[in-house]
Amino acid sequence: MESIAFVGIVGIAILIVLFTLVVLIWFGHQFGYKVLDLFSRVKNERGILAEKEYVPSRTKIVNKRVVRNHEGFNSTIYDIPDEIQLPEKCILHIKLNEEVIVAPVSKKLYRTLEQGDSVTVWYSQGRFSKKIYFKKVRRL
């Protein structure tokens, strides 16, 4: 009788472990390990500016969905075009450990750097995804 109870407890423990693994795998897949990667330590290393990219500000047309409810009738759904302003972007492509990372920076820093300049980059690398998360960049 005791062995049946023991087998039941072991079975429940195995089910809990399997459920936890399934949830963790699903969580990792859904969020691309981003949450788990947030706990990676920040490193700083020297990099070389490979390329500068400037994207001027621009307007973009997007469709805004409007739902209108009518009393006693079905609702009406339609799209209204809306214009939004996208800000300018100053982007640096920095060669760091044989890998090129993309770093958005301020316009002031962007103007002071030229291709081939050395910079210090603060970043973290995901423990699971191995993706590099840019933090900040500073001129040497």
PDB file of C-alpha atoms in Angstrom:
ATOM      1  CA  MET A   1       0.000   0.000   0.000  1.00  0.00           C
ATOM      2  CA  GLU A   2       2.866   2.354   0.824  1.00  0.00           C
ATOM      3  CA  SER A   3       4.587   1.586  -2.486  1.00  0.00           C
ATOM      4  CA  ILE A   4       1.453   2.633  -4.424  1.00  0.00           C
ATOM      5  CA  ALA A   5       1.394   5.966  -2.549  1.00  0.00           C
ATOM      6  CA  PHE A   6       5.119   6.423  -3.232  1.00  0.00           C
ATOM      7  CA  VAL A   7       4.619   5.721  -6.961  1.00  0.00           C
ATOM      8  CA  GLY A   8       1.750   8.243  -6.990  1.00  0.00           C
ATOM      9  CA  ILE A   9       3.908  10.944  -5.365  1.00  0.00           C
ATOM     10  CA  VAL A  10       6.787  10.257  -7.770  1.00  0.00           C
ATOM     11  CA  GLY A  11       4.368  10.415 -10.707  1.00  0.00           C
ATOM     12  CA  ILE A  12       3.001  13.774  -9.552  1.00  0.00           C
ATOM     13  CA  ALA A  13       6.557  15.108  -9.087  1.00  0.00           C
ATOM     14  CA  ILE A  14       7.480  14.007 -12.615  1.00  0.00           C
ATOM     15  CA  LEU A  15       4.365  15.690 -14.016  1.00  0.00           C
ATOM     16  CA  ILE A  16       5.223  18.931 -12.192  1.00  0.00           C
ATOM     17  CA  VAL A  17       8.779  18.874 -13.546  1.00  0.00           C
ATOM     18  CA  LEU A  18       7.551  18.191 -17.095  1.00  0.00           C
ATOM     19  CA  PHE A  19       4.948  20.956 -16.842  1.00  0.00           C
ATOM     20  CA  THR A  20       7.612  23.392 -15.601  1.00  0.00           C
ATOM     21  CA  LEU A  21       9.912  22.476 -18.498  1.00  0.00           C
ATOM     22  CA  VAL A  22       7.107  22.933 -21.027  1.00  0.00           C
ATOM     23  CA  VAL A  23       6.261  26.352 -19.546  1.00  0.00           C
ATOM     24  CA  LEU A  24       9.926  27.450 -19.594  1.00  0.00           C
ATOM     25  CA  ILE A  25      10.386  26.314 -23.200  1.00  0.00           C
ATOM     26  CA  TRP A  26       7.187  28.089 -24.236  1.00  0.00           C
ATOM     27  CA  PHE A  27       8.233  31.220 -22.329  1.00  0.00           C
ATOM     28  CA  GLY A  28      11.670  31.187 -23.966  1.00  0.00           C
ATOM     29  CA  HIS A  29      10.167  30.687 -27.411  1.00  0.00           C
ATOM     30  CA  GLN A  30       7.517  33.402 -27.023  1.00  0.00           C
ATOM     31  CA  PHE A  31       9.839  36.062 -25.685  1.00  0.00           C
ATOM     32  CA  GLY A  32      13.057  35.011 -27.406  1.00  0.00           C
ATOM     33  CA  TYR A  33      14.829  34.712 -24.049  1.00  0.00           C
ATOM     34  CA  LYS A  34      14.748  38.525 -23.790  1.00  0.00           C
ATOM     35  CA  VAL A  35      13.643  38.484 -20.163  1.00  0.00           C
ATOM     36  CA  LEU A  36      16.312  35.958 -19.206  1.00  0.00           C
ATOM     37  CA  ASP A  37      18.919  37.894 -21.205  1.00  0.00           C
ATOM     38  CA  LEU A  38      18.239  41.042 -19.161  1.00  0.00           C
ATOM     39  CA  PHE A  39      20.213  39.607 -16.276  1.00  0.00           C
ATOM     40  CA  SER A  40      23.472  39.420 -18.249  1.00  0.00           C
ATOM     41  CA  ARG A  41      26.330  41.535 -16.944  1.00  0.00           C
ATOM     42  CA  VAL A  42      27.358  44.712 -18.766  1.00  0.00           C
ATOM     43  CA  LYS A  43      30.790  44.664 -20.422  1.00  0.00           C
ATOM     44  CA  ASN A  44      32.774  47.432 -22.050  1.00  0.00           C
ATOM     45  CA  GLU A  45      35.215  46.937 -24.885  1.00  0.00           C
ATOM     46  CA  ARG A  46      37.003  48.913 -27.538  1.00  0.00           C
ATOM     47  CA  GLY A  47      35.522  48.874 -31.016  1.00  0.00           C
ATOM     48  CA  ILE A  48      36.173  50.461 -34.396  1.00  0.00           C
ATOM     49  CA  LEU A  49      33.586  52.561 -36.204  1.00  0.00           C
ATOM     50  CA  ALA A  50      32.912  50.655 -39.434  1.00  0.00           C
ATOM     51  CA  GLU A  51      30.128  52.797 -40.904  1.00  0.00           C
ATOM     52  CA  LYS A  52      27.874  55.757 -40.137  1.00  0.00           C
ATOM     53  CA  GLU A  53      24.218  55.863 -41.155  1.00  0.00           C
ATOM     54  CA  TYR A  54      21.869  58.845 -40.999  1.00  0.00           C
ATOM     55  CA  VAL A  55      18.122  58.472 -41.507  1.00  0.00           C
ATOM     56  CA  PRO A  56      16.390  61.870 -41.796  1.00  0.00           C
ATOM     57  CA  SER A  57      13.050  62.554 -40.168  1.00  0.00           C
ATOM     58  CA  ARG A  58      10.095  61.661 -42.334  1.00  0.00           C
ATOM     59  CA  THR A  59       6.362  61.245 -42.320  1.00  0.00           C
ATOM     60  CA  LYS A  60       4.677  57.910 -42.657  1.00  0.00           C
ATOM     61  CA  ILE A  61       1.079  57.106 -43.469  1.00  0.00           C
ATOM     62  CA  VAL A  62      -0.471  54.473 -41.201  1.00  0.00           C
ATOM     63  CA  ASN A  63      -4.008  53.157 -41.101  1.00  0.00           C
ATOM     64  CA  LYS A  64      -5.879  53.795 -37.879  1.00  0.00           C
ATOM     65  CA  ARG A  65      -8.689  51.297 -37.248  1.00  0.00           C
ATOM     66  CA  VAL A  66     -11.950  52.848 -36.049  1.00  0.00           C
ATOM     67  CA  VAL A  67     -14.843  50.799 -34.660  1.00  0.00           C
ATOM     68  CA  ARG A  68     -18.222  52.493 -34.495  1.00  0.00           C
ATOM     69  CA  ASN A  69     -20.972  50.794 -32.517  1.00  0.00           C
ATOM     70  CA  HIS A  70     -24.575  51.414 -33.541  1.00  0.00           C
ATOM     71  CA  GLU A  71     -27.446  50.905 -31.113  1.00  0.00           C
ATOM     72  CA  GLY A  72     -29.357  47.787 -32.037  1.00  0.00           C
ATOM     73  CA  PHE A  73     -27.180  47.157 -35.094  1.00  0.00           C
ATOM     74  CA  ASN A  74     -23.825  45.635 -35.863  1.00  0.00           C
ATOM     75  CA  SER A  75     -20.694  47.703 -35.462  1.00  0.00           C
ATOM     76  CA  THR A  76     -18.934  49.348 -38.385  1.00  0.00           C
ATOM     77  CA  ILE A  77     -15.182  48.963 -38.760  1.00  0.00           C
ATOM     78  CA  TYR A  78     -13.155  51.129 -41.101  1.00  0.00           C
ATOM     79  CA  ASP A  79      -9.605  52.386 -41.504  1.00  0.00           C
ATOM     80  CA  ILE A  80      -8.657  56.053 -41.550  1.00  0.00           C
ATOM     81  CA  PRO A  81      -5.247  57.018 -42.915  1.00  0.00           C
ATOM     82  CA  ASP A  82      -3.205  58.938 -40.372  1.00  0.00           C
ATOM     83  CA  GLU A  83       0.114  60.702 -40.788  1.00  0.00           C
ATOM     84  CA  ILE A  84       2.815  60.220 -38.159  1.00  0.00           C
ATOM     85  CA  GLN A  85       6.217  61.869 -37.899  1.00  0.00           C
ATOM     86  CA  LEU A  86       9.216  59.553 -37.508  1.00  0.00           C
ATOM     87  CA  PRO A  87      12.236  61.228 -35.886  1.00  0.00           C
ATOM     88  CA  GLU A  88      15.687  61.305 -37.417  1.00  0.00           C
ATOM     89  CA  LYS A  89      18.106  58.521 -36.490  1.00  0.00           C
ATOM     90  CA  CYS A  90      21.876  58.631 -36.113  1.00  0.00           C
ATOM     91  CA  ILE A  91      23.251  55.094 -36.262  1.00  0.00           C
ATOM     92  CA  LEU A  92      26.785  53.756 -35.916  1.00  0.00           C
ATOM     93  CA  HIS A  93      27.925  50.344 -37.131  1.00  0.00           C
ATOM     94  CA  ILE A  94      30.740  49.327 -34.786  1.00  0.00           C
ATOM     95  CA  LYS A  95      33.069  46.381 -35.322  1.00  0.00           C
ATOM     96  CA  LEU A  96      33.402  44.649 -31.972  1.00  0.00           C
ATOM     97  CA  ASN A  97      35.109  41.248 -31.611  1.00  0.00           C
ATOM     98  CA  GLU A  98      34.766  40.415 -35.323  1.00  0.00           C
ATOM     99  CA  GLU A  99      31.054  41.226 -35.129  1.00  0.00           C
ATOM    100  CA  VAL A 100      29.325  44.416 -36.245  1.00  0.00           C
ATOM    101  CA  ILE A 101      26.763  45.889 -33.858  1.00  0.00           C
ATOM    102  CA  VAL A 102      24.275  48.633 -34.648  1.00  0.00           C
ATOM    103  CA  ALA A 103      24.192  51.466 -32.128  1.00  0.00           C
ATOM    104  CA  PRO A 104      21.753  54.388 -32.186  1.00  0.00           C
ATOM    105  CA  VAL A 105      23.513  57.492 -30.818  1.00  0.00           C
ATOM    106  CA  SER A 106      22.900  61.194 -30.265  1.00  0.00           C
ATOM    107  CA  LYS A 107      23.367  63.625 -33.134  1.00  0.00           C
ATOM    108  CA  LYS A 108      26.180  65.340 -31.203  1.00  0.00           C
ATOM    109  CA  LEU A 109      28.222  62.129 -30.852  1.00  0.00           C
ATOM    110  CA  TYR A 110      27.408  61.132 -34.444  1.00  0.00           C
ATOM    111  CA  ARG A 111      28.929  64.375 -35.771  1.00  0.00           C
ATOM    112  CA  THR A 112      32.175  64.005 -33.773  1.00  0.00           C
ATOM    113  CA  LEU A 113      33.029  60.518 -35.053  1.00  0.00           C
ATOM    114  CA  GLU A 114      34.484  59.433 -38.383  1.00  0.00           C
ATOM    115  CA  GLN A 115      34.837  56.011 -39.970  1.00  0.00           C
ATOM    116  CA  GLY A 116      37.805  54.143 -38.448  1.00  0.00           C
ATOM    117  CA  ASP A 117      37.669  55.966 -35.070  1.00  0.00           C
ATOM    118  CA  SER A 118      38.069  53.943 -31.884  1.00  0.00           C
ATOM    119  CA  VAL A 119      35.165  53.949 -29.448  1.00  0.00           C
ATOM    120  CA  THR A 120      34.311  52.282 -26.145  1.00  0.00           C
ATOM    121  CA  VAL A 121      31.104  50.272 -26.242  1.00  0.00           C
ATOM    122  CA  TRP A 122      29.089  49.178 -23.209  1.00  0.00           C
ATOM    123  CA  TYR A 123      26.926  46.155 -23.960  1.00  0.00           C
ATOM    124  CA  SER A 124      25.586  42.944 -22.548  1.00  0.00           C
ATOM    125  CA  GLN A 125      25.434  39.614 -24.299  1.00  0.00           C
ATOM    126  CA  GLY A 126      22.466  37.340 -23.772  1.00  0.00           C
ATOM    127  CA  ARG A 127      23.203  34.207 -21.803  1.00  0.00           C
ATOM    128  CA  PHE A 128      20.894  32.109 -23.934  1.00  0.00           C
ATOM    129  CA  SER A 129      20.422  33.946 -27.215  1.00  0.00           C
ATOM    130  CA  LYS A 130      24.041  35.224 -27.420  1.00  0.00           C
ATOM    131  CA  LYS A 131      22.534  38.403 -28.896  1.00  0.00           C
ATOM    132  CA  ILE A 132      24.369  41.647 -28.144  1.00  0.00           C
ATOM    133  CA  TYR A 133      22.314  44.334 -26.394  1.00  0.00           C
ATOM    134  CA  PHE A 134      23.844  47.770 -26.901  1.00  0.00           C
ATOM    135  CA  LYS A 135      23.909  50.064 -23.833  1.00  0.00           C
ATOM    136  CA  LYS A 136      26.044  53.106 -24.727  1.00  0.00           C
ATOM    137  CA  VAL A 137      29.055  54.220 -26.731  1.00  0.00           C
ATOM    138  CA  ARG A 138      31.717  56.794 -25.955  1.00  0.00           C
ATOM    139  CA  ARG A 139      34.558  58.283 -27.984  1.00  0.00           C
ATOM    140  CA  LEU A 140      38.073  57.267 -26.837  1.00  0.00           C
TER     141      LEU A 140
END
